[in-house]
Coordinates of C-alpha atoms in Angstrom, one line a residue:
M1 CA -1.5 5.0 49.6
R2 CA -0.6 1.9 47.6
T3 CA -4.0 1.9 45.8
L4 CA -3.4 5.5 44.7
S5 CA 0.0 4.5 43.4
F6 CA -1.4 1.6 41.5
A7 CA -4.1 3.8 39.9
Q8 CA -1.5 6.3 38.8
D9 CA 0.7 3.5 37.3
K10 CA -2.4 2.0 35.6
D11 CA -3.3 5.3 34.0
R12 CA 0.3 5.9 32.9
V13 CA 0.5 2.4 31.4
I14 CA -2.8 2.8 29.5
K15 CA -1.7 6.1 28.1
A16 CA 1.6 4.7 27.0
Y17 CA -0.1 1.7 25.4
K18 CA -2.5 4.0 23.5
Q19 CA 0.3 6.0 22.1
R20 CA 2.1 2.8 21.0
W21 CA -1.1 1.5 19.4
D22 CA -1.5 4.7 17.5
I23 CA 2.1 4.3 16.2
E24 CA 1.4 0.7 15.2
R25 CA -1.7 1.8 13.3
L26 CA 0.3 4.4 11.5
F27 CA 3.0 1.8 10.5
R28 CA 0.2 -0.5 9.2
T29 CA -1.3 2.3 7.2
M30 CA 2.1 3.2 5.7
K31 CA 3.0 -0.4 4.9
T32 CA 0.1 -2.7 4.0
Q33 CA -3.1 -0.7 4.4
G34 CA -3.6 2.3 2.2
V35 CA -0.2 3.5 1.1
N36 CA 1.9 0.3 0.5
L37 CA 5.4 1.7 1.2
E38 CA 7.0 -1.6 2.0
N39 CA 8.5 -1.6 -1.6
P40 CA 9.0 2.0 -2.6
P41 CA 9.3 2.6 -6.3
M42 CA 12.6 4.5 -5.9
K43 CA 15.9 4.0 -4.0
D44 CA 17.2 7.6 -4.1
L45 CA 17.1 8.9 -0.6
G46 CA 16.2 12.4 -1.7
R47 CA 13.2 11.2 -3.7
L48 CA 12.2 8.8 -1.0
S49 CA 12.3 11.6 1.6
K50 CA 10.0 13.7 -0.7
L51 CA 7.7 10.7 -1.1
M52 CA 7.5 10.2 2.7
T53 CA 6.6 13.9 3.1
I54 CA 3.8 13.6 0.6
V55 CA 2.6 10.4 2.2
A56 CA 2.6 12.0 5.7
V57 CA 0.6 14.9 4.4
A58 CA -1.9 12.6 2.7
I59 CA -2.3 10.5 5.9
V60 CA -2.9 13.6 8.0
Y61 CA -5.4 14.9 5.4
A62 CA -7.3 11.6 5.2
S63 CA -7.3 11.3 9.0
I64 CA -8.7 14.9 9.5
T65 CA -11.3 14.2 6.8
G66 CA -12.2 11.0 8.6
L67 CA -12.6 12.9 11.9
T68 CA -15.3 15.0 10.2
Q69 CA -17.3 12.1 8.8
E70 CA -20.1 10.3 10.6
C71 CA -19.4 6.6 11.1
A72 CA -22.0 4.7 9.1
Y73 CA -21.5 1.5 11.1
K74 CA -21.6 0.7 14.8
K75 CA -18.8 -1.4 16.2
T76 CA -19.9 -5.0 15.7
V77 CA -18.3 -8.2 14.4
R78 CA -19.8 -7.7 10.9
A79 CA -19.1 -4.0 10.7
P80 CA -15.9 -3.1 12.6
F81 CA -15.0 0.4 13.7
Y82 CA -12.9 2.0 11.1
S83 CA -10.0 4.3 11.9
Y84 CA -10.2 8.0 11.1
F85 CA -7.7 7.4 8.3
T86 CA -9.8 4.6 6.7
R87 CA -13.0 6.6 7.0
G88 CA -11.3 9.7 5.4
L89 CA -9.7 7.6 2.7
R90 CA -13.1 6.0 1.8
W91 CA -14.7 9.4 1.7
I92 CA -12.0 10.8 -0.5
K93 CA -12.2 7.8 -2.9
D94 CA -16.0 8.2 -3.1
K95 CA -15.7 11.9 -3.9
L96 CA -13.1 11.2 -6.6
L97 CA -15.1 8.2 -8.0
F98 CA -18.2 10.3 -8.5
F99 CA -16.5 13.6 -9.3
D100 CA -17.6 15.2 -12.6
F101 CA -14.3 15.7 -14.4
S102 CA -16.1 17.1 -17.5
N103 CA -17.0 20.3 -15.5
L104 CA -13.4 20.7 -14.4
L105 CA -12.1 20.1 -17.9
N106 CA -14.5 22.7 -19.3
Y107 CA -13.4 25.2 -16.6
L108 CA -9.8 24.6 -17.4
K109 CA -10.4 25.0 -21.2
K110 CA -12.1 28.4 -20.5
S111 CA -9.3 29.5 -18.3
E112 CA -6.8 28.4 -20.9
G113 CA -8.5 30.5 -23.5
E114 CA -8.6 33.6 -21.3
Y115 CA -4.9 33.4 -20.5
G116 CA -3.4 31.4 -23.3

């Protein structure tokens, strides 16, 4: 009976620690890694609230994008396992870096001529 209780407690502790670790990773993402919100550019609470909402949506979007990406590296000392957020953010950066903005500008110019 005691072993069963220990196993249940162990599972509960592991689950709680995993949740805490997820929160710690989120704070790290919001502070130093990725978003840098330790020194926000504004002090107005209304604007800061809007910024936090945008940041939350961006983090969720990058994390969901990271979930859909294959991990290029195995977990080793030289190539650590990246979080879903980091994987998604890298994928988004790569897409923006190699995005052909001239096609978008041409499309927008055509649309402007049709409606402007």
